[in-house]
mmCIF file of C-alpha atoms and ligand atoms in Angstrom:
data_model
loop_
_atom_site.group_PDB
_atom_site.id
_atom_site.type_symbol
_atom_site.label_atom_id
_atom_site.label_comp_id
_atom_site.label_asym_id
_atom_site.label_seq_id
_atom_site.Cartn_x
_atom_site.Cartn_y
_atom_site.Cartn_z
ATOM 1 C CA UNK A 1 -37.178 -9.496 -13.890
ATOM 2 C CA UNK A 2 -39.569 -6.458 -14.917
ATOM 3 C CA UNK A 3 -42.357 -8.803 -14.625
ATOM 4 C CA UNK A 4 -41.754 -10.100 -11.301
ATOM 5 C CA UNK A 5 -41.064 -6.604 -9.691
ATOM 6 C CA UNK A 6 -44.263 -5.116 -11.383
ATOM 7 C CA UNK A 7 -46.451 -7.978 -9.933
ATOM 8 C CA UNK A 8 -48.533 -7.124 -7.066
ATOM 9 C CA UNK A 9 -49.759 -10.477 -6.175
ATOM 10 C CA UNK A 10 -46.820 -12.704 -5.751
ATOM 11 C CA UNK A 11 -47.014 -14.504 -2.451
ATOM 12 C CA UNK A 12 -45.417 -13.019 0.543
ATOM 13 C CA UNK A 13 -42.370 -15.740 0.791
ATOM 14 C CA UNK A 14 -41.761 -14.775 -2.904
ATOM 15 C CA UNK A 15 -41.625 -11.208 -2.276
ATOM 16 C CA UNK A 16 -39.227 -11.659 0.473
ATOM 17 C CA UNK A 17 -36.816 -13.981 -1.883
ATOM 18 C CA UNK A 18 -36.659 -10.958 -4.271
ATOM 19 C CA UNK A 19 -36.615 -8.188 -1.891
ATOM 20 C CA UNK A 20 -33.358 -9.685 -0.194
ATOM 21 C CA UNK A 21 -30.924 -9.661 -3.419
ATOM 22 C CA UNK A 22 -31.894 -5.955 -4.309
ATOM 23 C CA UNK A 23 -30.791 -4.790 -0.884
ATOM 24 C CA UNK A 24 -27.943 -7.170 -0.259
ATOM 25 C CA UNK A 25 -26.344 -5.739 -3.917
ATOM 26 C CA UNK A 26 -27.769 -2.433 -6.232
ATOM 27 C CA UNK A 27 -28.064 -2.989 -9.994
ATOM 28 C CA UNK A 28 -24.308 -4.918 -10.953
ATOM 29 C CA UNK A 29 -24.951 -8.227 -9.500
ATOM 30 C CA UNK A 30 -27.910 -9.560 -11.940
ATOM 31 C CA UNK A 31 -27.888 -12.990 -11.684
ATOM 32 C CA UNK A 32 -25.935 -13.511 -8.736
ATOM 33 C CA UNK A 33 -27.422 -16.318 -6.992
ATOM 34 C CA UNK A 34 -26.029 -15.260 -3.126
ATOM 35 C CA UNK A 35 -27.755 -15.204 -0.257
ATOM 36 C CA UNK A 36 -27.424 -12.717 2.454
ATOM 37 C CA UNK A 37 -23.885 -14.681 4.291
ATOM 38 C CA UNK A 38 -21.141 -12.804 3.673
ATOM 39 C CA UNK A 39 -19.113 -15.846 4.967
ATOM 40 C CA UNK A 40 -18.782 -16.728 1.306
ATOM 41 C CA UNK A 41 -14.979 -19.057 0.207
ATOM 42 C CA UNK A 42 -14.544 -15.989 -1.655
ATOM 43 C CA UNK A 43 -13.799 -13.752 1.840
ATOM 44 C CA UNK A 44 -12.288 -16.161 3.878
ATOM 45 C CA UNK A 45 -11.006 -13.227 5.779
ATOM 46 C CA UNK A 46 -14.545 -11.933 7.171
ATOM 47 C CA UNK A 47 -14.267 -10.414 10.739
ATOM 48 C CA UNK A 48 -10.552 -10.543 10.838
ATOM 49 C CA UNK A 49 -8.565 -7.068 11.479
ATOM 50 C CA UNK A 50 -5.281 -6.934 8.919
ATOM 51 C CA UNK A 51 -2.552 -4.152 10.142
ATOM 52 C CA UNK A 52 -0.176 -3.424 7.840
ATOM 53 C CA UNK A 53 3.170 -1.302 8.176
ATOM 54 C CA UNK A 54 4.620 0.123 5.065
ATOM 55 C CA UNK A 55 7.688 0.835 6.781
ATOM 56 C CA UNK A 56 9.416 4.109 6.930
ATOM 57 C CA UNK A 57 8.014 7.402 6.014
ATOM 58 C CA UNK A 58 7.162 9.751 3.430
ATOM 59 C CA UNK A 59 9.277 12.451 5.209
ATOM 60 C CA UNK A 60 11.454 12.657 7.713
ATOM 61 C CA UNK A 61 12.121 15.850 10.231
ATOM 62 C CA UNK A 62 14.135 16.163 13.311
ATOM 63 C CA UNK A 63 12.057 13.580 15.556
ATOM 64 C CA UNK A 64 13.402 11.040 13.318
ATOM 65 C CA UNK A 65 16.425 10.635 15.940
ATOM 66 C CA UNK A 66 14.009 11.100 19.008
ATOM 67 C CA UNK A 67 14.668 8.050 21.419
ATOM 68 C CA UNK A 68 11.968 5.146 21.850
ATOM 69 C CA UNK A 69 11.736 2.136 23.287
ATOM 70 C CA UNK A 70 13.177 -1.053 21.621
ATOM 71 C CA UNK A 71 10.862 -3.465 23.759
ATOM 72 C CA UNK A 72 13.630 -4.864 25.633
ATOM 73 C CA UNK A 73 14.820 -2.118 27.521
ATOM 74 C CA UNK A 74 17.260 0.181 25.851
ATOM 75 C CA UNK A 75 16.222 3.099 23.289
ATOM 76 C CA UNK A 76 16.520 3.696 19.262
ATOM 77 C CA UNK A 77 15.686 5.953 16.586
ATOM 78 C CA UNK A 78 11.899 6.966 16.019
ATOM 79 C CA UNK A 79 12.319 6.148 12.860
ATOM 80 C CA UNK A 80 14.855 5.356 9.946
ATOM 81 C CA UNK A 81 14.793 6.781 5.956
ATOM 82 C CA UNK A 82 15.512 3.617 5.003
ATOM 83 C CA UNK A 83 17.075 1.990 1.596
ATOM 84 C CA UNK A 84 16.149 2.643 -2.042
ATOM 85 C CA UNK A 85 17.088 1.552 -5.647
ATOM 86 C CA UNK A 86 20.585 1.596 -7.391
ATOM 87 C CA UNK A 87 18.305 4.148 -9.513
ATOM 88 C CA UNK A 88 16.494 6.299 -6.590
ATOM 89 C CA UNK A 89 13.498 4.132 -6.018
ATOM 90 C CA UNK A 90 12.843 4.770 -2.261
ATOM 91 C CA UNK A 91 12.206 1.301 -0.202
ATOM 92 C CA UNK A 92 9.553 4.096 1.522
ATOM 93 C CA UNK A 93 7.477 4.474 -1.523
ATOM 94 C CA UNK A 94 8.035 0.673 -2.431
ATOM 95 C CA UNK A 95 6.433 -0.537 0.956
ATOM 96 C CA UNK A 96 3.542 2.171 0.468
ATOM 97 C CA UNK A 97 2.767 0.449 -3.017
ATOM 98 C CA UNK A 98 2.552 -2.955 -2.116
ATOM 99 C CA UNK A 99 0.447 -2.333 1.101
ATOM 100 C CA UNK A 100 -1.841 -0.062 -0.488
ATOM 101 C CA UNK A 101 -2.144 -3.433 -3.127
ATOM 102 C CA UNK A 102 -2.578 -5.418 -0.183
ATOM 103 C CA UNK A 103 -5.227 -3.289 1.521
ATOM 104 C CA UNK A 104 -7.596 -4.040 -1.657
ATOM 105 C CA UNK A 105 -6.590 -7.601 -1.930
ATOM 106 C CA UNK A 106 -7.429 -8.334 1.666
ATOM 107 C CA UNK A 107 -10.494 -6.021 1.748
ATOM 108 C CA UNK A 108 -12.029 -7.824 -1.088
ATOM 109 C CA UNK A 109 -11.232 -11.107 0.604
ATOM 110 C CA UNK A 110 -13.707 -9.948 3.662
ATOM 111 C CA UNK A 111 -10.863 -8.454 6.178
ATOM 112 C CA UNK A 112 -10.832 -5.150 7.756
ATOM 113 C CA UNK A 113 -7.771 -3.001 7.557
ATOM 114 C CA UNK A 114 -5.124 -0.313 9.064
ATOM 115 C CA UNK A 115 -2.303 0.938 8.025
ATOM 116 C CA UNK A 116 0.065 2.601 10.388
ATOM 117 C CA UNK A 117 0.653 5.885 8.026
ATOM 118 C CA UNK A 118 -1.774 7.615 5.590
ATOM 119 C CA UNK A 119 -0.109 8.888 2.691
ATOM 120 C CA UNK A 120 4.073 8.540 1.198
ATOM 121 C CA UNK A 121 4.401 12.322 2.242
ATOM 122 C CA UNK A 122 3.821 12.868 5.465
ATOM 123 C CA UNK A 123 6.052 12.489 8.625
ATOM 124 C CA UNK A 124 5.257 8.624 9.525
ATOM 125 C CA UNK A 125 4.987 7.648 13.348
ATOM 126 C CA UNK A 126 7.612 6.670 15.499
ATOM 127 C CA UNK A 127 7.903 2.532 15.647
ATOM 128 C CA UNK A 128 6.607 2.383 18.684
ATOM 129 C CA UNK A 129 3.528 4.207 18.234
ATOM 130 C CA UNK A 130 3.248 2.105 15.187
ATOM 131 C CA UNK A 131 3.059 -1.447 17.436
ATOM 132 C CA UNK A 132 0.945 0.436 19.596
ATOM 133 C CA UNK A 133 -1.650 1.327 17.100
ATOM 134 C CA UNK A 134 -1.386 -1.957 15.843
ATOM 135 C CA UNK A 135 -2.201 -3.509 19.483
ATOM 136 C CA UNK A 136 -5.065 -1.250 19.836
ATOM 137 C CA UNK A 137 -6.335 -2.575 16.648
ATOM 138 C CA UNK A 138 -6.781 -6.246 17.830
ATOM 139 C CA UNK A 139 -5.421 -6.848 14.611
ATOM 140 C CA UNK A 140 -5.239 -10.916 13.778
ATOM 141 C CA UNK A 141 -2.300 -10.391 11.513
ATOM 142 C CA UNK A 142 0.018 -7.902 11.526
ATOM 143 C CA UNK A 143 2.476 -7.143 8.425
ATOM 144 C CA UNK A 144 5.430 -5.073 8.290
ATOM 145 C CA UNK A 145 6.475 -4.480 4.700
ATOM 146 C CA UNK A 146 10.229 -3.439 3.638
ATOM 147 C CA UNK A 147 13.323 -4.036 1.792
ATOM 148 C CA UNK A 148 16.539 -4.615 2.438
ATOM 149 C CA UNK A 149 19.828 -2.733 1.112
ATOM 150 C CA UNK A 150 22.542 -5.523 1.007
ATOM 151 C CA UNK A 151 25.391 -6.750 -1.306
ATOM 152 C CA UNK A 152 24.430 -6.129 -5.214
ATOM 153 C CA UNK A 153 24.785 -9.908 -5.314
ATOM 154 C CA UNK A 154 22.029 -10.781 -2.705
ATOM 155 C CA UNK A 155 19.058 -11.511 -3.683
ATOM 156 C CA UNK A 156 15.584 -13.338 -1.996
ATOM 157 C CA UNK A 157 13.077 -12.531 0.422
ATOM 158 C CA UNK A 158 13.269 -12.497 4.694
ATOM 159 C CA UNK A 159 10.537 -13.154 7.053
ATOM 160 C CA UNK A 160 11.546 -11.564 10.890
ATOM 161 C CA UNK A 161 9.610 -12.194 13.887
ATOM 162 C CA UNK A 162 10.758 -11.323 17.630
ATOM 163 C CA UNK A 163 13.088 -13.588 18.828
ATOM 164 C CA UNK A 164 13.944 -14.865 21.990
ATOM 165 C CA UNK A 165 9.817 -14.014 22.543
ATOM 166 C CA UNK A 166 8.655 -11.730 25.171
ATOM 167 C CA UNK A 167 4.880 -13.077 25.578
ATOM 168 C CA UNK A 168 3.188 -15.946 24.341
ATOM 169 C CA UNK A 169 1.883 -14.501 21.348
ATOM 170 C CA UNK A 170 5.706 -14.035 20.278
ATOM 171 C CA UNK A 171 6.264 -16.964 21.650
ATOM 172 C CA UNK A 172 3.578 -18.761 19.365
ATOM 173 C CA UNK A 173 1.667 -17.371 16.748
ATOM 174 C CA UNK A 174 4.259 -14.837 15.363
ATOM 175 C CA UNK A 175 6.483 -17.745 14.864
ATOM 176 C CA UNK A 176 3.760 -19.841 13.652
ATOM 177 C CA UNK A 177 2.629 -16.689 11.015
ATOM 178 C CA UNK A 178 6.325 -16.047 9.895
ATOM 179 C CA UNK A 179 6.811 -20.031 8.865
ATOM 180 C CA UNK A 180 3.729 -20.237 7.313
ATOM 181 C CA UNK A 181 4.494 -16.936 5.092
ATOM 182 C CA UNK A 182 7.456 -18.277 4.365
ATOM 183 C CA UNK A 183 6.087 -21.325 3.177
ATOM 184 C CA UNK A 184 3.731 -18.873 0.757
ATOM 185 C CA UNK A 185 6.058 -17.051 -0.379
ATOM 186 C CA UNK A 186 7.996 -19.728 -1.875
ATOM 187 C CA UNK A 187 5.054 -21.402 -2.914
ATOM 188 C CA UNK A 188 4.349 -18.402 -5.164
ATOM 189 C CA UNK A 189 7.708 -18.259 -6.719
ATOM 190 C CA UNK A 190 9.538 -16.031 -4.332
ATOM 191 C CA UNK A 191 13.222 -17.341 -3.190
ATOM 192 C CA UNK A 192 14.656 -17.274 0.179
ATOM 193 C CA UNK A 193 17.306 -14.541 0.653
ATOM 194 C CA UNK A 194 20.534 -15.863 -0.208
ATOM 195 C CA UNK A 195 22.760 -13.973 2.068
ATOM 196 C CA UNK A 196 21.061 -13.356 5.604
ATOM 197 C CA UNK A 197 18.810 -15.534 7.916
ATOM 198 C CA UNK A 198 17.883 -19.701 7.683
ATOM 199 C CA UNK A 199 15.224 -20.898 4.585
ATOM 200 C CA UNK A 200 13.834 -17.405 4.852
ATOM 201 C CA UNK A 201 13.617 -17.036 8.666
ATOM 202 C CA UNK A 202 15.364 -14.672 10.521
ATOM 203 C CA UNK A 203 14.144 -14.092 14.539
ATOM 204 C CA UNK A 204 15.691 -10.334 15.848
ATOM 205 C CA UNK A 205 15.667 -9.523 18.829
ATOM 206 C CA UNK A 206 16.277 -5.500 18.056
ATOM 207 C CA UNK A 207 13.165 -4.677 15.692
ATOM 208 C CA UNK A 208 10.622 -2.823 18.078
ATOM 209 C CA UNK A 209 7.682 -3.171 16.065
ATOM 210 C CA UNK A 210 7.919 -6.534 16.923
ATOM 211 C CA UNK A 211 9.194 -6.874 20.288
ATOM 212 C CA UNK A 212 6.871 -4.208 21.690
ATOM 213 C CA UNK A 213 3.658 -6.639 19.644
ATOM 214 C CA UNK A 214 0.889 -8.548 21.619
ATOM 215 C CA UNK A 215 -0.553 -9.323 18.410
ATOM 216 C CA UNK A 216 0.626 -11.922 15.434
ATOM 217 C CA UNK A 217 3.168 -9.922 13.977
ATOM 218 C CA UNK A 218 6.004 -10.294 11.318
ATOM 219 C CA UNK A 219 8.499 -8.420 9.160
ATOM 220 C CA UNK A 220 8.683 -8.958 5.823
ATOM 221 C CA UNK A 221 12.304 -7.903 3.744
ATOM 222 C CA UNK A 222 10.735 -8.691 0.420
ATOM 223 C CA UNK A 223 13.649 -8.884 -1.548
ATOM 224 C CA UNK A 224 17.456 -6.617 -1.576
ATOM 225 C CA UNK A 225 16.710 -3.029 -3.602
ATOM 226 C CA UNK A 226 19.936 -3.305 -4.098
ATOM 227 C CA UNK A 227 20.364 -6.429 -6.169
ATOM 228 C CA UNK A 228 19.516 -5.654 -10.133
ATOM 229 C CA UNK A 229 16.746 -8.571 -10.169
ATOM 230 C CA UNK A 230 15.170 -7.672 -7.170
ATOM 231 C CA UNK A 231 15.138 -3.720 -7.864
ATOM 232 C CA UNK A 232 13.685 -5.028 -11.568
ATOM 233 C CA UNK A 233 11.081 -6.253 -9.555
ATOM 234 C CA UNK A 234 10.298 -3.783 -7.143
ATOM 235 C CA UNK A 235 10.284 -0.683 -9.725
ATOM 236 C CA UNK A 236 7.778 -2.693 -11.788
ATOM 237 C CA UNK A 237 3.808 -2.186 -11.214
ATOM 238 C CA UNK A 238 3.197 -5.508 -11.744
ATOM 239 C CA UNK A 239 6.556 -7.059 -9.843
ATOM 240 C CA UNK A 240 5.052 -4.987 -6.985
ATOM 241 C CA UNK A 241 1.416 -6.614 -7.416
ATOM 242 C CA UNK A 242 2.944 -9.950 -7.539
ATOM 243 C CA UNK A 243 4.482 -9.158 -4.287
ATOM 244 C CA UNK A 244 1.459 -7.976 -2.972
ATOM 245 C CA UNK A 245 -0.248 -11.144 -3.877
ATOM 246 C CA UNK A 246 2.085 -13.114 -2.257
ATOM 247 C CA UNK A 247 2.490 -11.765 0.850
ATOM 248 C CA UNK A 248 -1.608 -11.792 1.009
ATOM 249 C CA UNK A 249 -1.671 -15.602 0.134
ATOM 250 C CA UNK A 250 0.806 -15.702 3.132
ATOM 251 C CA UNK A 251 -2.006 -14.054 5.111
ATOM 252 C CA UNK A 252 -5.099 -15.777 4.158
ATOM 253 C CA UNK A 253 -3.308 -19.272 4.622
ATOM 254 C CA UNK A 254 -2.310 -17.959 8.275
ATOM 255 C CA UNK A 255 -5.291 -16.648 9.019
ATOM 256 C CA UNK A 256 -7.349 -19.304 7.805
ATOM 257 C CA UNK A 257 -5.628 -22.385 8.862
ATOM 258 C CA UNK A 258 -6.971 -24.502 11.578
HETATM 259 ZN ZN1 ZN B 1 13.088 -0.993 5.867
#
């Protein structure tokens, strides 16, 4: 390597070959072979925008019980605390985990992404706001991340999408994303819940993330915080990666299918 930098008389095509590598990638990446395409099989998710929604917030003040719109005409909450552990686990912090997980999974993989909050202390937007900033992303995927707080013997993941549709994106590719993460998540080992929705499907019609989306959008209930097994899970740093992975295989097959 010394010897070819040092040389002054290498021909000009030459110099070009080595110049490339050494501003594509500083020191690390001796011996890496790559051109200068990023559109390598290891980002398959180059150019894409991924918005993810660790759902519920940080904090909570008295806006929480402000009045939005559901997407379909009437009003809810701004926001809601949500569930948590048998133990105190918050499903708050638990969503913030496994997107921040995702965010560096996806990122590595090429994609570009948001998250609707910016830390697990802070006063979260309103659900509204939070399908508006992700329609002003352009994302290509959009995530919601939660968990549920059913029966202590329910157990399994849901995927929700907005049901009966209210544009054609709704109408296609949100049902076409929430299948095919469904089909990943049980693919990596995850179970359908056990006690709510069909294989692992459930279409609402009263989520307004997903009513009030123009983009590809699902909710995911990744498992019930407070079942035993699935809290195991879910209060474990690697449980949580696992769940991160999974969800982000559900992504990259969506987003990379034909
Ligand atoms: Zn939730």
């Amino acid at each position: 390597m010394a010897v070819v930098l040092s040389s002054c008389t290498i021909p000009t095509d030459q110099a070009v070959t080595v110049a490339e590598p050494a501003e594509q990638a500083p020191a690390p990446r001796l011996g890496s072979a790559r051109g200068a395409s990023v559109d390598t099989p290891d980002q398959p998710l180059t150019g894409k925008t991924v918005f993810l929604d660790p759902g519920h917030s940080g904090s909570h003040d008295a806006a929480m019980t402000a009045q939005v719109p559901t997407g379909r005409g009437g009003t809810k909450d701004c926001q809601t605390t949500g569930t948590s552990t048998a133990t105190g686990y918050p499903e708050h912090t638990f969503t913030w985990e496994v997107a921040g997980l995702m965010r560096s999974e996806l990122e590595v993989r090429g994609a570009r992404v948001e998250l609707s909050r910016p830390d697990d202390t802070s006063v979260g937007s309103c659900v509204d706001e939070r399908a508006a900033a992700a329609n002003e992303s352009g994302a290509d995927a959009v995530v919601a991340i939660h968990a549920d707080g059913a029966g202590i013997d329910d157990h399994g993941f849901h995927v929700s999408y907005s049901a009966p549709a209210l544009n054609g994106v709704q109408a296609g590719a949100s049902v076409e994303f929430a299948e095919t993460m469904r089909d990943a998540l049980v693919e990596r080992g995850l179970v359908p819940a056990t006690y709510i929705g069909d294989d692992g499907l459930l279409p609402r019609a009263d989520l307004a993330g997903l009513n009030l989306s123009e983009r590809p959008s699902i909710l995911v209930e990744l498992g019930n915080m407070r079942n035993p097994a699935d809290a195991l899970r879910m209060t474990d740093e690697a449980g949580r990666a696992d769940y991160a992975q999974s969800v982000v295989h559900g992504v990259v097959e969506f987003l990379s299918g034909p």
